[in-house]
Short mmCIF file of C-alpha atoms in Angstrom, two decimals:
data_model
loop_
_atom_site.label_atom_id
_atom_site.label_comp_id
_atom_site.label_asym_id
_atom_site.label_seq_id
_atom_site.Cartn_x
_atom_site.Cartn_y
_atom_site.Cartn_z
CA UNK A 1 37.17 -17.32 -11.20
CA UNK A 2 33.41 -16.42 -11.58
CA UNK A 3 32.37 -14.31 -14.71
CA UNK A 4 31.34 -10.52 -14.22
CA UNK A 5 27.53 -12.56 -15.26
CA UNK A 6 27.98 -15.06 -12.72
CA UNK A 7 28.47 -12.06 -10.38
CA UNK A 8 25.88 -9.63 -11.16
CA UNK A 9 23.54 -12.68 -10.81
CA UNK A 10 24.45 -13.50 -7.73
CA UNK A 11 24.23 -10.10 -5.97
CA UNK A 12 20.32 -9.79 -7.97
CA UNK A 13 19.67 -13.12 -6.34
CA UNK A 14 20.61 -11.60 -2.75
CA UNK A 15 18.31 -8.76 -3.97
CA UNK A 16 15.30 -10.91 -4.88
CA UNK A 17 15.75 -12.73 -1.45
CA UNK A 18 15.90 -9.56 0.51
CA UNK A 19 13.25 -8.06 -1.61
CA UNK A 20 11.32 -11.59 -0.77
CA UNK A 21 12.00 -11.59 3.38
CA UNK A 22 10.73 -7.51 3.35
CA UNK A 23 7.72 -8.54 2.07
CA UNK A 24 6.86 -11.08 4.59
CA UNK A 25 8.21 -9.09 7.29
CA UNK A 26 5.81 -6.40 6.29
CA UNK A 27 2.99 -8.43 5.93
CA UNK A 28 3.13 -9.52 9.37
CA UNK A 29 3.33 -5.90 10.46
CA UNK A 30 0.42 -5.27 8.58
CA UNK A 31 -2.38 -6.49 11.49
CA UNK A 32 -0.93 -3.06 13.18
CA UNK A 33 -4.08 -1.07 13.60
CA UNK A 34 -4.13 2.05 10.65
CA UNK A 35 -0.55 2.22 9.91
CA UNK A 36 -1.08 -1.96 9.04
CA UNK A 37 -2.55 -0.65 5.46
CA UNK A 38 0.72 1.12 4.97
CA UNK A 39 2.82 -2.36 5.50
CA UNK A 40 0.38 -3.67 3.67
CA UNK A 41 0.73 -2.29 0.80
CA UNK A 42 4.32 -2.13 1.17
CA UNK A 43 4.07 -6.34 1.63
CA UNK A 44 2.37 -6.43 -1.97
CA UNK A 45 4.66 -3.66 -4.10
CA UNK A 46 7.66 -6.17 -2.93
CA UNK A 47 5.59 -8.86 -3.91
CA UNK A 48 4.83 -8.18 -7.74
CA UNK A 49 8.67 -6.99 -7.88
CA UNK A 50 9.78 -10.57 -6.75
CA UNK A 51 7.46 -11.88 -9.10
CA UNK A 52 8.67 -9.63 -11.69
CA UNK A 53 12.62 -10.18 -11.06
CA UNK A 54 11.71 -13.94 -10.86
CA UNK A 55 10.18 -13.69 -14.12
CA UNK A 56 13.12 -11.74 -15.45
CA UNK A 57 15.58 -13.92 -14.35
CA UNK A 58 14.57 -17.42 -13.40
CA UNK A 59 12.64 -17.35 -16.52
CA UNK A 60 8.91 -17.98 -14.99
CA UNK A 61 6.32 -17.34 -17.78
CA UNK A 62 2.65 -18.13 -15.38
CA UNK A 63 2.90 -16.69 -12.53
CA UNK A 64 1.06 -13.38 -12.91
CA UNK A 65 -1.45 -14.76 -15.41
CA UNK A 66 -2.02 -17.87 -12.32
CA UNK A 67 -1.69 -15.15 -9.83
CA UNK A 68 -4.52 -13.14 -11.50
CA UNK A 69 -6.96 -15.91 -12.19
CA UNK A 70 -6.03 -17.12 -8.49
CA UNK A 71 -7.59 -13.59 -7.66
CA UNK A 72 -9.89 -13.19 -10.25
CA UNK A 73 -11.92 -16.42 -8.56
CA UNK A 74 -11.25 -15.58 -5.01
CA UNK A 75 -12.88 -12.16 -5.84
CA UNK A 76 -16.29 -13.56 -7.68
CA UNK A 77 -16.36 -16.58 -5.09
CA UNK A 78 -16.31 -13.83 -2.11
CA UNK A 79 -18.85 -11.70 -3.85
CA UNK A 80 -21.19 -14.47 -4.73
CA UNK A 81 -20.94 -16.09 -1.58
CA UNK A 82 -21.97 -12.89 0.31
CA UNK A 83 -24.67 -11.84 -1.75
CA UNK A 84 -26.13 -15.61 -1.00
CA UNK A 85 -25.91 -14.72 2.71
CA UNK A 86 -27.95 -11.46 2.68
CA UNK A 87 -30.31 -13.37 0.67
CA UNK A 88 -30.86 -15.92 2.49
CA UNK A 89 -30.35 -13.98 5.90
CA UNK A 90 -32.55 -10.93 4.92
CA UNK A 91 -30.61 -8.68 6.57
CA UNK A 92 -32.97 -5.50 8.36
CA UNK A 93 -32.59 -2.46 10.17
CA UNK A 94 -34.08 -1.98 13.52
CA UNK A 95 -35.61 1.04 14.80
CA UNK A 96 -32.59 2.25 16.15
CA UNK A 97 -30.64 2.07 13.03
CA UNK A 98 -28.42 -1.32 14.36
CA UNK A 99 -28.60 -4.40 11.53
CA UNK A 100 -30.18 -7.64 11.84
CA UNK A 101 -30.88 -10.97 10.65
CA UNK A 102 -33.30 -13.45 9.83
CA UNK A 103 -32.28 -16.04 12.51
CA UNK A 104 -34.58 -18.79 11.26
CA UNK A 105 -32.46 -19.62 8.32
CA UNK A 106 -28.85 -19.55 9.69
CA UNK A 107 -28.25 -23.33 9.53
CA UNK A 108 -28.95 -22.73 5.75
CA UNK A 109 -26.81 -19.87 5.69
CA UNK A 110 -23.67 -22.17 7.63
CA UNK A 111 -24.53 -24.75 5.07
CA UNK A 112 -24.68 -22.52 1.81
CA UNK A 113 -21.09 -20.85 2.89
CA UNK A 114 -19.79 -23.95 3.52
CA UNK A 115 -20.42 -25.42 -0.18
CA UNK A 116 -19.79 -22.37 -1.99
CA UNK A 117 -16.66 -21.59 -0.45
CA UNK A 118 -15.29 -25.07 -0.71
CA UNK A 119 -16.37 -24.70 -4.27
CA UNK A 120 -14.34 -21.76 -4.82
CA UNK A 121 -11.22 -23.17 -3.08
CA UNK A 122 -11.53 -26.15 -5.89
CA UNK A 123 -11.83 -23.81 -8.37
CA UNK A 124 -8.73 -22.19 -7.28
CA UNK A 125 -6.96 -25.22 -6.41
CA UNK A 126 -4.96 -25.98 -10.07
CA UNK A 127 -3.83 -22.45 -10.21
CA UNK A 128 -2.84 -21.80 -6.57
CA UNK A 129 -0.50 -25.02 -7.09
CA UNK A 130 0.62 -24.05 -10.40
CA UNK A 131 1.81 -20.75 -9.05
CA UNK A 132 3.34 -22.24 -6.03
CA UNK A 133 5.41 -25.25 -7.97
CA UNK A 134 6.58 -22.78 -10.47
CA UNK A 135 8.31 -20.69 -7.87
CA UNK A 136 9.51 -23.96 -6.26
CA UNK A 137 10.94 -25.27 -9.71
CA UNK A 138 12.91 -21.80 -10.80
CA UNK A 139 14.46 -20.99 -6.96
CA UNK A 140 14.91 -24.91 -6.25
CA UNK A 141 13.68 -24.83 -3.15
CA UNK A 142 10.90 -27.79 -2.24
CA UNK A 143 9.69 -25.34 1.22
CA UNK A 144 7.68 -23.61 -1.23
CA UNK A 145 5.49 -27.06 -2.13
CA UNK A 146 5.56 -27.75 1.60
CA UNK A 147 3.82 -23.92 2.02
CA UNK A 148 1.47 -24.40 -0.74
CA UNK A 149 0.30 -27.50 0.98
CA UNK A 150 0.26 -26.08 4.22
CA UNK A 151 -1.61 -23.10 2.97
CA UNK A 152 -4.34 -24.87 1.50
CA UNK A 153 -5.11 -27.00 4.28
CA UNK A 154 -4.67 -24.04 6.09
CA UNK A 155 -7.47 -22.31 4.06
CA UNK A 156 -9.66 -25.23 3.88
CA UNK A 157 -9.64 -25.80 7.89
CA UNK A 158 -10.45 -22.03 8.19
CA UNK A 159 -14.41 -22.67 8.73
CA UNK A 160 -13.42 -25.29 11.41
CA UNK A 161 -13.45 -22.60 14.23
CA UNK A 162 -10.04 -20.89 12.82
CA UNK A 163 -7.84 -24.35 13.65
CA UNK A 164 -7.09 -23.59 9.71
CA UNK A 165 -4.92 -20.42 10.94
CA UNK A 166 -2.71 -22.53 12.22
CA UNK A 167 -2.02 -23.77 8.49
CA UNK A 168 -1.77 -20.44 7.29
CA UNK A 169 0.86 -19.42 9.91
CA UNK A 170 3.14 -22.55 9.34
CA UNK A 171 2.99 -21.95 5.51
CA UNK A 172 4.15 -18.11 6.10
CA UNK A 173 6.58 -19.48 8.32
CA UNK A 174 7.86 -22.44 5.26
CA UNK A 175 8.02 -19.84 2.43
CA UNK A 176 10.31 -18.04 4.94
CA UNK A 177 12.67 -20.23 5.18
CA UNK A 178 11.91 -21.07 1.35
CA UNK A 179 13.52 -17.45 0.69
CA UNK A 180 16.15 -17.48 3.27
CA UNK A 181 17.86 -20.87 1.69
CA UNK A 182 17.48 -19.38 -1.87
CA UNK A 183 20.66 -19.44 -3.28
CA UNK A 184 20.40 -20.37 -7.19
CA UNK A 185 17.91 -20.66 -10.08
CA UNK A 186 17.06 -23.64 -12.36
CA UNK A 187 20.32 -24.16 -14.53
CA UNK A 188 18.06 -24.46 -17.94
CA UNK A 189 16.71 -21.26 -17.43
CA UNK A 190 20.17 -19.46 -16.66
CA UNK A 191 20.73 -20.53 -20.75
CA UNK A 192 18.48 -17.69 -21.78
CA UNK A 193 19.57 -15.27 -19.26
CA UNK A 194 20.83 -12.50 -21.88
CA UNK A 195 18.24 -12.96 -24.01
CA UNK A 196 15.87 -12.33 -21.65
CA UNK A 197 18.04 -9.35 -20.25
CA UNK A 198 19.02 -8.31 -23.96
CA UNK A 199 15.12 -7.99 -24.12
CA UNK A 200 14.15 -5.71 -20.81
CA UNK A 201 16.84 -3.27 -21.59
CA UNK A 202 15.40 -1.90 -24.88
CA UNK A 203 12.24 -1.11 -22.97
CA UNK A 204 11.93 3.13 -22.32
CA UNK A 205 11.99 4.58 -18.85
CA UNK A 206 8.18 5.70 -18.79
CA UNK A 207 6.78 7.94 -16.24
CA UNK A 208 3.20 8.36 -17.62
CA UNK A 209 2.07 5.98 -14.47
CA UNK A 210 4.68 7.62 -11.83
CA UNK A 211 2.65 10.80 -12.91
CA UNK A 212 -0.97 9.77 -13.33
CA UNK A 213 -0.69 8.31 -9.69
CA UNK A 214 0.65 10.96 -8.13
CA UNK A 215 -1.74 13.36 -10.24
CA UNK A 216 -4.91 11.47 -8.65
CA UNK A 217 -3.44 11.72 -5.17
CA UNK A 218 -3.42 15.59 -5.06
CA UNK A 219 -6.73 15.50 -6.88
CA UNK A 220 -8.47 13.20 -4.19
CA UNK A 221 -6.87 15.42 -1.85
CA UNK A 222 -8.48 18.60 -3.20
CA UNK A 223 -11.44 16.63 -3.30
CA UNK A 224 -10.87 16.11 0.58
CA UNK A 225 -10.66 19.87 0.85
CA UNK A 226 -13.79 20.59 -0.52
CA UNK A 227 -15.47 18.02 2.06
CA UNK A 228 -13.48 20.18 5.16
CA UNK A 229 -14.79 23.45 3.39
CA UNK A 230 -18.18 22.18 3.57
CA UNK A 231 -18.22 21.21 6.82
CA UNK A 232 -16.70 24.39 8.42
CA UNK A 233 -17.91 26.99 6.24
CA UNK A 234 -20.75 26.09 4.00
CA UNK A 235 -24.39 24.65 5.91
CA UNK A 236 -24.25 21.43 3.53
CA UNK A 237 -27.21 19.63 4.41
CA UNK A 238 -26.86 16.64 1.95
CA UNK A 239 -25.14 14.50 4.07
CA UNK A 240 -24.75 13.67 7.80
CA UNK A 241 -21.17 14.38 9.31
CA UNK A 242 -20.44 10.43 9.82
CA UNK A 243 -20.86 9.59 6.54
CA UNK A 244 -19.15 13.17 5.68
CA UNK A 245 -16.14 12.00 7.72
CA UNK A 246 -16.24 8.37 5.96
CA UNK A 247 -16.05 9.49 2.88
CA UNK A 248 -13.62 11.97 3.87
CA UNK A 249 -11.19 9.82 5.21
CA UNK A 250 -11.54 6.79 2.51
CA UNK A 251 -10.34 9.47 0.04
CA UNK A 252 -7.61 10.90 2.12
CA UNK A 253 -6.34 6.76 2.27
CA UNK A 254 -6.94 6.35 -1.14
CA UNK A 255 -4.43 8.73 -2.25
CA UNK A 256 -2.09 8.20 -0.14
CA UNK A 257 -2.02 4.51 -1.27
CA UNK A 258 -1.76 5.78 -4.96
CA UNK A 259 1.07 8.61 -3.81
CA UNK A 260 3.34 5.55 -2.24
CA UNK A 261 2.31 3.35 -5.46
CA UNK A 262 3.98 6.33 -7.74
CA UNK A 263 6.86 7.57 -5.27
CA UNK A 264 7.58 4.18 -5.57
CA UNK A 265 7.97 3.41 -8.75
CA UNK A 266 10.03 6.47 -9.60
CA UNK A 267 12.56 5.04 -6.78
CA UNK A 268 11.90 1.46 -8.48
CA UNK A 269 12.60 3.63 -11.52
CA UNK A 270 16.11 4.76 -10.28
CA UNK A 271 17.11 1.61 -8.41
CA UNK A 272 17.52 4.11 -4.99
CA UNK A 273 14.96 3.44 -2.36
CA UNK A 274 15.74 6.31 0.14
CA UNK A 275 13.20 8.63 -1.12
CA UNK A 276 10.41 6.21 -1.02
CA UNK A 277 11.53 5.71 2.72
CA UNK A 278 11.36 9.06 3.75
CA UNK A 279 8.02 9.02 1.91
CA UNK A 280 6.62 5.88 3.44
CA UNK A 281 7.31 7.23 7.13
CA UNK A 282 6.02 11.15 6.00
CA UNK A 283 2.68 9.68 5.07
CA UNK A 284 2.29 6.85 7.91
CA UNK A 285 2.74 9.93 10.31
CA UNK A 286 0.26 11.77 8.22
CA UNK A 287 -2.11 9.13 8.45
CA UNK A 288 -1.81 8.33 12.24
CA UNK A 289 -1.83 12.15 12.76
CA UNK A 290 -5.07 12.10 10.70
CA UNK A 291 -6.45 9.38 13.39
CA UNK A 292 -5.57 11.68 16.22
CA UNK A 293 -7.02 14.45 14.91
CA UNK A 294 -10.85 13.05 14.41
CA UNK A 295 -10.75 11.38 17.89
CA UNK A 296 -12.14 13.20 20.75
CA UNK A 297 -9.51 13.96 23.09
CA UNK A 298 -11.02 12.65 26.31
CA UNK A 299 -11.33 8.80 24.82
CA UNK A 300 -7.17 9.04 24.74
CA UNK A 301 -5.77 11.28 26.96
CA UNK A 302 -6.05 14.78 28.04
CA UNK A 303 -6.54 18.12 26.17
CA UNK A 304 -2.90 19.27 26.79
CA UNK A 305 -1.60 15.63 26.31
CA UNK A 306 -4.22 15.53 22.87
CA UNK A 307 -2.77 18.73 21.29
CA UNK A 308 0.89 18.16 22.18
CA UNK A 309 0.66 14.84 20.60
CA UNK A 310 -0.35 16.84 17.25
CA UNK A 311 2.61 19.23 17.12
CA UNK A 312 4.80 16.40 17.61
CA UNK A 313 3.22 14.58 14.56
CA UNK A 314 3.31 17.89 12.77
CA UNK A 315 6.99 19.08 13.11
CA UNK A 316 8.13 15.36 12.40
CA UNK A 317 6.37 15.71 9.05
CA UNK A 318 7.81 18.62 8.34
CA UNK A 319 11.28 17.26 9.15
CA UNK A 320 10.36 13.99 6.68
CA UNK A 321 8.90 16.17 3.82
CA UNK A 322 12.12 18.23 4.26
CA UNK A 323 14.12 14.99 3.95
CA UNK A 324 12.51 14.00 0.96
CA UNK A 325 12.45 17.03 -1.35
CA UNK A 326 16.11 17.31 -0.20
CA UNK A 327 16.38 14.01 -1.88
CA UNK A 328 14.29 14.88 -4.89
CA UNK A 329 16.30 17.56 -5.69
CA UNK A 330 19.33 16.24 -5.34
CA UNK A 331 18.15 13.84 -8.03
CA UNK A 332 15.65 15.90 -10.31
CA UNK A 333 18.25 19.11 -10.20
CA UNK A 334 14.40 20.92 -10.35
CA UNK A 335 15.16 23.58 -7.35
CA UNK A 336 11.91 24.64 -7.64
CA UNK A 337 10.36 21.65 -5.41
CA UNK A 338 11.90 23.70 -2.45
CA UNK A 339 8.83 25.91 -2.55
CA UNK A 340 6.35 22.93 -2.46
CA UNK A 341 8.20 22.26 0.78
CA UNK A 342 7.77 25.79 1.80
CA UNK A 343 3.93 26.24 1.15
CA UNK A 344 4.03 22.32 3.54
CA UNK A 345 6.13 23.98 6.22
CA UNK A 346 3.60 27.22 6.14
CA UNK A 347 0.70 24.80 6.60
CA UNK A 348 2.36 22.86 9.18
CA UNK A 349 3.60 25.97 11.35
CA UNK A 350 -0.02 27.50 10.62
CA UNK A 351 -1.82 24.07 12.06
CA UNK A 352 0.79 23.94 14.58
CA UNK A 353 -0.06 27.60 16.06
CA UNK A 354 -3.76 27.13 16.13
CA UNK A 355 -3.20 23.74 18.34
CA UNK A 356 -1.21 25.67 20.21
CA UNK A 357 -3.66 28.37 21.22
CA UNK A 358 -6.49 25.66 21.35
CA UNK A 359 -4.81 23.86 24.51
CA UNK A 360 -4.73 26.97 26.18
CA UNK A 361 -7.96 28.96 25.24
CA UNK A 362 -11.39 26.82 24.96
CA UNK A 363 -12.72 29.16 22.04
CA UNK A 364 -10.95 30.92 19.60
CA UNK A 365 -11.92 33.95 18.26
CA UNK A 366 -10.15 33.94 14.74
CA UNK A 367 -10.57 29.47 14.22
CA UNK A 368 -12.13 30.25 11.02
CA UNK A 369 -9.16 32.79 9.87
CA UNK A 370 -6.80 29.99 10.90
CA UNK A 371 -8.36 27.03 8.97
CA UNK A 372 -9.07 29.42 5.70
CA UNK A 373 -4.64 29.93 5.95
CA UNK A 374 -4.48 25.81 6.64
CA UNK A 375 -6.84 25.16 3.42
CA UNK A 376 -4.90 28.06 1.34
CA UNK A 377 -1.26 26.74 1.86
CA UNK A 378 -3.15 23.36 1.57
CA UNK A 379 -3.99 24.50 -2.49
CA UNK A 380 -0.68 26.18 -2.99
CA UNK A 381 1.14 23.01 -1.79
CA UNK A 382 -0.71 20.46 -4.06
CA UNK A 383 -1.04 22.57 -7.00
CA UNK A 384 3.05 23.02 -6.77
CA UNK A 385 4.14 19.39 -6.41
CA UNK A 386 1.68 18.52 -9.05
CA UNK A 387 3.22 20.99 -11.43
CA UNK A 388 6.61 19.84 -10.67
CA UNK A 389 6.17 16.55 -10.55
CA UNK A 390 4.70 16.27 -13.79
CA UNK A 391 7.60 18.11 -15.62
CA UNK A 392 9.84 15.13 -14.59
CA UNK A 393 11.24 13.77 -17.74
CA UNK A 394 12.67 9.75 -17.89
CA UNK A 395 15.64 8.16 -19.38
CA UNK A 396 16.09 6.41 -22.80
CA UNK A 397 17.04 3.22 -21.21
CA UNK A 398 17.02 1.27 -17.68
CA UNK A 399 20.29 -0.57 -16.19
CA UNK A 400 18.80 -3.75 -15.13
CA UNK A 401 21.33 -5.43 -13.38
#
């Protein structure tokens, strides 16, 4: 019969490989226009928790720091290379505001890409394959070697009029199947399982990053507030509403990367994913309701068809954020995050209302009155789930199997 160790390793294996698949799966779903960034970023949490787990338990001591240097070059090689080009391109503006460039020196500009970013891919080279063979040697599985190869070639073939895509597609496809017949780790590194184990278990359940992430995600999204004040109610000649609505909506992503980064860990934190999935869909609807909203009507459908579309998006978020404080209270026992969802619900209902009168009337008398409730419950809700969320206390310990 198999020992209760045996066991428990086995079913985390099945959870790494799971874990492992997800993350692929998601980063193929990532090239989805605006919701992709959500995938995305759901692609690379799973990521760093495979590598983590792998560390953990197949006993891999290089892969973040060859990981990190892997990205550390890739970074500097990208910037460098780039700030050549607009050197030797001279980039302008025209007249009418569009950019240019110096067309006499684009064979130089080919040729100066070409060497520097061949440069960078040997520079990466050791580390990429160091990173990839690890992973091969602790899951035993040789498709990973085949994908780091077929990667590579992938990358180098890139400049060749994309044929190098073709690379980078089979080696997704390899470290696939590389996950899908994972079944084991390296024997010698089973030895020093419980150490290892023995180890992560006297670690304390922290939530100083579940808090400080979630703590800069209502305070970029005041910060968004302030931008809508100033461009309904305050003359703010400083800037020009395109770059008011850039800025505007690279905050409003920001932080609702950073809110997913923290609901996640606390899930991560509890070994229960459900609220993070209630969260995940709450804020991909907020952010393709966000889309909606800043896009004239008449370049996607009609005015009825335009405003119906928001209600929708709004009464399905309130349904999700009703979903997930459920969930958080059921696990917090802090009642009190029923009145966050309350001042969310008032904001939604209030938004919803003034939709509804804008399909039917083409001015409305009190819009102002109706955006200063939006922005009010707006305050009330942040303020609340920032309060709350920061009394959360942890645990002494962590189960890790």
């Amino acid at each position: 019969m198999q020992s209760l160790n045996e066991i428990l390793l086995q079913k985390k294996i099945k959870e790494i490989r799971f874990k492992a698949i997800a993350s692929i799966v998601c980063g193929f779903l990532s090239i989805i226009p605006y919701l992709g960034v959500l995938f995305a970023l759901a692609s690379w949490i799973l990521f760093f928790i495979v590598l983590y787990d792998l560390k953990i338990y197949g006993g891999t001591k290089n892969l973040f720091k060859n990981l990190f240097i892997v990205a550390g070059i890739g970074f500097f090689g990208i910037l460098i290379n780039v700030s050549v080009l607009f050197v030797i391109l001279k980039p302008r503006i025209d007249i009418f505001g569009g950019l240019y460039f110096n067309e006499d020196n684009a064979f130089l500009a080919i040729g100066t890409f070409c060497v520097l970013f061949y440069i960078t891919l040997a520079l990466i080279f050791p580390f990429f394959k160091a990173f990839y063979y690890e992973i091969a040697r602790v899951t035993k599985q040789k498709y990973f070697i085949n994908a780091f190869w077929a990667y590579f070639i992938g990358i180098c073939t890139l400049p060749l009029f994309g044929l190098g895509a073709i690379g980078v597609l089979i080696g997704y496809i390899l470290k696939l199947v590389a996950w899908i017949k994972f079944k084991e780790f390296d024997e010698q590194e089973i030895v020093n399982l419980e150490e290892r184990l023995a180890k992560e278990q006297k670690k304390v359940f922290d939530l100083k990053w579940i808090k400080i992430t979630m703590a800069s995600f209502i305070i970029l999204n005041l910060l968004v507030l302030v931008f809508i004040i100033f461009q309904y109610f305050i003359s703010f000649v400083g800037l020009d509403y395109n770059a008011e609505l850039y800025i505007r909506r690279t905050l409003f992503y920001i932080a609702t990367i950073l809110a997913l980064l923290s609901v996640f860990l606390f899930c991560k934190k509890l070994k229960t994913y459900k609220l993070f999935i209630y969260f995940l869909i709450w804020q991909g609807l907020s952010v393709f309701c966000d889309y909606i909203l800043f896009t004239p009507p008449s370049i996607i459908m009609s005015k009825t068809a335009y405003g119906s579309l928001i209600i929708v998006l709004n009464l399905c978020c309130i349904i999700l954020a009703f979903l997930f404080f459920k969930s958080l209270v059921q696990i917090t026992k802090e009642k009190l995050f029923y009145l966050v969802f309350i001042f969310f619900t008032c904001n939604g209902f209030v938004a919803i209302c003034y939709t509804s009168l804008l399909i039917t009337l083409n001015h409305l008398v009190f819009e102002k009155l109706f955006l200063v409730g939006i922005i009010l419950f707006q305050v009330a809700y942040f303020i609340s789930f920032l309060i709350f969320w920061l009394k959360l206390k942890g645990q002494k310990s962590v189960k890790i199997c």
